[in-house]
């Protein structure tokens, strides 16, 4: 990709900035060729689009280097876009919101600074991936378990900072953050919570500290660059127990989600149970053309054939229980009793006891199998996630599901949607899968996304996370008191980052220096 | 108390400000007599002290009135000190950090705006007390339970905003906050999280919203005035089961806390188990003089007599389980097995099933019996809480306990200390009880407090909450990178509150306008 400069920066000034960066990290870690720029773009973006194009990348190896780069970025007015490992796939990958930003690639900072078995936590640099941490725990026989997202290619901290989820009782990954080290836009280093004592003994143990608690302000944020973070890890349980369900009809989620909601609120279930539709499995096993090559989305008849072939219901989910076997058994009985009045199908029960092979357990083992989803249409595929938050109400969820499905149909795409049950909320994750070599399909995918955000805002559902291209639109949907929350965020942004050099536009938050770039 | 004006404000300017306040709330709700000032002082403060003296109080009845008062406070440069119900006893009560502040008393704002049984939450104004909410739930037979602090005189929201705790699985009250409405110092109103959508359906359901999450920034904070808040409530369980333990020796906490720590980390126990020493019970039942009138702290021999009389151990605690009876029973068995190798005493087991009188359950029913503690010495009593956060390690806790006990002895006071077990941290709550009519004892109480903060900081333990008089000292103990966290807080404070009119000095955060007032 050809160079697109940051706003109001000349080519010469930009080169002076990069030269200064080189003096911090060495010439080999300033990456500014056309190929480098391509590498850091959103890998799911159609090649002919010219948004979100980085001008270069710089890869520090230490917190001190991050601080030095921030100071130079202020001096040279070069906007930086921090990434951990850059695998925020479906939401923009490693690309920046604003073209001309320089990627601050933290993937070389991959030290595991501490793992504490007794208190159940680790302290990580942002470059540590799920595979790295998993390997470390395995190699050292440390009995702590990970909470891993469906696609585990990325950074442990990066995932938590984007509010990703896993599938254990620690599944709300952002809620496991405890104690951050952050380089502020000025380059000044802060530690949060109890870690703000130089010799603090509870930095990764107590979430709040004294006074306002900052951790969550650095999540989906451009107020600073997280250079290390504490994450809570679950102690290996004595046992796991899984109960697998398959629901035949789309409307079965009405009663099924209501049952799950009450069990979740009562903490009989303490994981983010995910109800995936049949397409989730189908996309892992083959391509669309094997099933259907006609016009429009897959017809009902073919849907039935796919479900039959893989022994799937329209909806499929597994409730996993983690803990002492006697407690798991007691909870399993309560779950069976709750489903008995409605559910006539088989409940597939799986068991694991400590000592048996981990693969037979409900432990989250990192995998990237899910990436297979992008091959569904053929061509070079892409996906985007549309993820509004709903109340845990079956009827409301079904209405939203049906409305969403109709929108997909309207735009000629296959609906791939599911629900993840939080304690009091439902995440309705919809994947928009497309072939990015097909210009028309890509256009329809974006039009669909716009329609879905508008529909959701009208219904009172906000997205918890979105692709770079929709950050302004989603931020704008938070409209109480004429967007007072956005003004608050931008007041703080301007106070902490007067030159606007950290991640301008992230989550719709624009610093004064670049406010003209808002969509 | 005679009038102490805010810094740099003339008597005439102050009166003009109050007159403006009167036009908002009516003359009867601006309280500025000597008696009014006395009423809002710290009720546990010795009468001859002249710190933390309010200049007046103003009591709005609505969010709109709060906003109008904030705008006027900016115009007239009058600092406001917001209180919910003013019952932050032991930490300063209703008094302000800075003398001359006008108390913004929100206790007239006591609407219960919403209670949602299905999703388990309520939406409250800050004046709603634990007794109010309890009564509302009882009167309307709403099967949701409260998490209530030991002294339940205060505001539900106020307690959460000061990080108070209760004794159910929802015991970390600040963690139950979800979705705030906040009047910023400018008077502008924001809503946080999903509630920042005007028609948002998940404001009290999903904690984070989109972008940085603000709720915890308004906790122990002076960044705004919380005018309403969502709080999660626990669904009434099928059953509760209690296991009562009494440990004879002080050193028994070494193994007992280690056992509790593992059970808590594994979520066999999911409440903040509180290990109170024998004095906790003794102070509820009578006065010190009945036992001992000699010099120095209570001798060991007398301690033994007190424990015998009330059938107490040196340490006493009850583990309460809430949920389905079968699950409680399974967890109780695991707990008994864990204690069996060490514990030879009786385990007092208590049971409650839904339908039986609530008083027999482990439900938290509001009470103020604990206030009796201040009568221990005779005279007009007072107490202050010293509350450092420790790792969940028995040996470390015992070392801290012994060091603290020796400090109390050194200053001639009775040690009243206990531990509350979080999932990964121990709160070491020590009450300093004194007779505020005894000038020498009061002086020793303060000297002891100073020594304890210094000791804790040296050991790496930060306080999670402290009395007005120690806010600067405690904030100062968070010293990483030359107090970078405090600088961050004050940068944001100055950006949001350029005139410094909201709660100057709260949690050690001083706005530019009053920075000369720092201790």
Coordinates of C-alpha atoms in Angstrom, one line a residue, chain A residues 23-212:
Chain A
X23 CA 17.0 5.7 17.4
X24 CA 14.8 4.1 20.2
X25 CA 14.0 0.7 18.8
X26 CA 16.7 0.2 16.1
X27 CA 16.1 0.6 12.3
X28 CA 14.9 -3.0 11.9
X29 CA 11.9 -2.4 14.1
X30 CA 10.5 0.5 12.2
X31 CA 8.5 -1.0 9.4
X32 CA 7.6 1.4 6.6
X33 CA 7.7 -0.4 3.3
X34 CA 4.6 -0.8 1.1
X35 CA 4.6 -4.5 2.1
X36 CA 4.8 -3.6 5.8
X37 CA 1.8 -1.3 5.4
X38 CA -0.1 -4.1 3.7
X39 CA 0.8 -6.5 6.5
X40 CA -0.7 -4.3 9.2
X41 CA -4.0 -3.5 7.3
X42 CA -7.2 -5.3 8.2
X43 CA -6.7 -8.7 6.6
X44 CA -10.5 -9.0 6.0
X45 CA -10.7 -5.6 4.2
X46 CA -11.3 -5.6 0.4
X47 CA -8.0 -4.8 -1.3
X48 CA -9.4 -1.8 -3.1
X49 CA -10.5 0.0 0.0
X50 CA -8.3 2.8 1.2
X51 CA -9.5 3.3 4.7
X52 CA -7.7 2.3 7.9
X53 CA -4.3 2.3 6.2
X54 CA -1.3 2.5 8.5
X55 CA 1.7 4.7 7.5
X56 CA 4.2 2.4 9.2
X57 CA 4.7 0.3 12.3
X58 CA 7.1 0.5 15.2
X59 CA 7.8 -2.4 17.5
X60 CA 9.3 -1.6 20.9
X61 CA 10.6 -4.3 23.2
X62 CA 10.1 -2.7 26.6
X63 CA 8.0 -0.3 28.6
X64 CA 10.8 2.2 28.6
X65 CA 10.9 2.1 24.7
X66 CA 7.1 2.6 24.7
X67 CA 7.5 5.7 26.9
X68 CA 10.2 7.0 24.7
X69 CA 8.1 6.5 21.5
X70 CA 5.2 8.3 23.1
X71 CA 7.4 11.3 23.9
X72 CA 8.7 11.4 20.4
X73 CA 5.2 11.0 18.9
X74 CA 4.2 14.1 20.8
X75 CA 7.2 16.0 19.6
X76 CA 6.7 14.9 16.0
X77 CA 2.9 14.9 16.1
X78 CA 2.7 11.4 14.8
X79 CA -0.4 9.4 15.9
X80 CA 0.2 5.9 17.1
X81 CA -2.2 3.0 17.1
X82 CA -1.3 0.4 19.8
X83 CA -1.9 -3.2 19.1
X84 CA -1.1 -6.2 21.3
X85 CA -0.8 -9.0 18.8
X86 CA -3.1 -7.4 16.2
X87 CA -5.5 -10.3 16.0
X88 CA -8.7 -8.4 16.7
X89 CA -10.1 -10.3 13.7
X90 CA -13.6 -9.2 12.6
X91 CA -13.1 -5.9 14.3
X92 CA -10.3 -4.5 12.2
X93 CA -7.3 -6.8 13.0
X94 CA -4.1 -4.8 13.3
X95 CA -5.4 -1.8 11.3
X96 CA -5.8 1.7 12.8
X97 CA -9.0 3.7 12.9
X98 CA -7.3 6.7 11.1
X99 CA -5.2 6.3 8.0
X100 CA -1.7 7.6 8.5
X101 CA -1.4 6.3 12.1
X102 CA 1.7 4.4 12.9
X103 CA 1.0 1.0 14.4
X104 CA 2.6 0.7 17.9
X105 CA 3.1 -3.1 17.7
X106 CA 3.6 -4.5 21.2
X107 CA 3.9 -8.1 20.2
X108 CA 7.7 -8.2 21.0
X109 CA 6.8 -7.5 24.6
X110 CA 5.9 -11.0 25.5
X111 CA 7.2 -11.7 29.0
X112 CA 5.2 -13.7 31.5
X113 CA 6.3 -11.6 34.5
X114 CA 4.5 -13.6 37.2
X115 CA 2.3 -16.6 37.7
X116 CA 0.9 -17.1 41.3
X117 CA -0.8 -20.4 41.8
X118 CA -1.9 -19.7 45.4
X119 CA -3.8 -16.5 44.5
X120 CA -4.7 -17.5 40.9
X121 CA -3.3 -14.8 38.7
X122 CA -0.6 -14.0 36.1
X123 CA 1.1 -10.7 35.2
X124 CA 1.7 -10.4 31.5
X125 CA 3.0 -8.1 28.8
X126 CA 0.6 -7.4 26.0
X127 CA 2.5 -9.6 23.4
X128 CA 1.8 -12.8 25.4
X129 CA -0.6 -14.9 23.3
X130 CA -3.1 -17.5 24.6
X131 CA -0.8 -20.2 23.0
X132 CA 2.2 -18.8 24.8
X133 CA 0.5 -18.7 28.2
X134 CA -1.0 -22.2 27.7
X135 CA 2.4 -23.6 26.9
X136 CA 4.0 -22.0 29.9
X137 CA 1.3 -23.4 32.2
X138 CA 1.7 -26.9 30.6
X139 CA 5.5 -26.9 30.6
X140 CA 5.6 -25.9 34.2
X141 CA 2.7 -28.1 35.3
X142 CA 0.9 -25.1 36.8
X143 CA -2.7 -26.0 37.7
X144 CA -4.3 -22.8 36.5
X145 CA -6.7 -22.8 33.5
X146 CA -7.2 -20.2 30.8
X147 CA -10.4 -18.6 29.5
X148 CA -9.9 -18.6 25.8
X149 CA -11.9 -17.0 23.0
X150 CA -13.2 -18.9 20.0
X151 CA -10.3 -17.8 17.9
X152 CA -7.3 -17.9 20.2
X153 CA -4.7 -16.5 17.9
X154 CA -4.4 -13.2 19.8
X155 CA -3.1 -11.6 22.9
X156 CA -4.4 -12.5 26.4
X157 CA -4.4 -8.9 27.5
X158 CA -5.5 -7.6 24.1
X159 CA -8.6 -9.8 24.2
X160 CA -9.5 -8.6 27.7
X161 CA -8.9 -5.0 26.7
X162 CA -11.4 -5.5 23.8
X163 CA -13.9 -7.2 26.2
X164 CA -13.5 -10.6 24.6
X165 CA -15.0 -13.7 26.2
X166 CA -14.0 -17.3 27.0
X167 CA -16.1 -20.3 28.1
X168 CA -15.2 -21.0 31.7
X169 CA -16.5 -19.4 34.9
X170 CA -13.8 -16.7 34.1
X171 CA -15.3 -16.2 30.7
X172 CA -15.9 -12.4 31.0
X173 CA -12.2 -11.8 30.3
X174 CA -12.3 -8.1 30.9
X175 CA -13.6 -8.8 34.4
X176 CA -10.4 -10.8 35.2
X177 CA -8.1 -7.7 34.7
X178 CA -6.6 -6.7 38.0
X179 CA -3.9 -4.1 38.2
X180 CA -2.6 -2.4 35.1
X181 CA 0.7 -0.7 34.2
X182 CA -0.1 2.0 31.6
X183 CA 2.1 4.5 29.7
X184 CA 0.0 7.6 29.5
X185 CA 0.1 9.6 26.2
X186 CA 2.7 11.9 27.8
X187 CA 4.9 8.9 28.3
X188 CA 4.4 9.0 32.1
X189 CA 4.0 5.5 33.6
X190 CA 1.1 4.8 36.1
X191 CA 0.1 1.7 37.9
X192 CA -3.5 1.2 39.0
X193 CA -5.1 -0.1 42.1
X194 CA -3.0 -1.6 44.9
X195 CA -0.1 -1.8 42.5
X196 CA 0.2 1.9 42.7
X197 CA 2.2 1.3 45.9
X198 CA 5.8 0.7 44.8
X199 CA 6.1 -2.3 47.1
X200 CA 2.3 -3.1 47.0
X201 CA 1.5 -6.7 47.9
X202 CA -2.1 -6.7 46.5
X203 CA -1.7 -5.3 43.0
X204 CA -3.1 -8.4 41.3
X205 CA -5.5 -9.3 44.2
X206 CA -7.8 -6.3 44.9
X207 CA -9.5 -4.7 42.0
X208 CA -10.1 -1.2 43.3
X209 CA -7.3 0.4 45.2
X210 CA -8.0 3.6 47.0
X211 CA -10.1 6.3 45.3
X212 CA -11.4 6.1 41.8

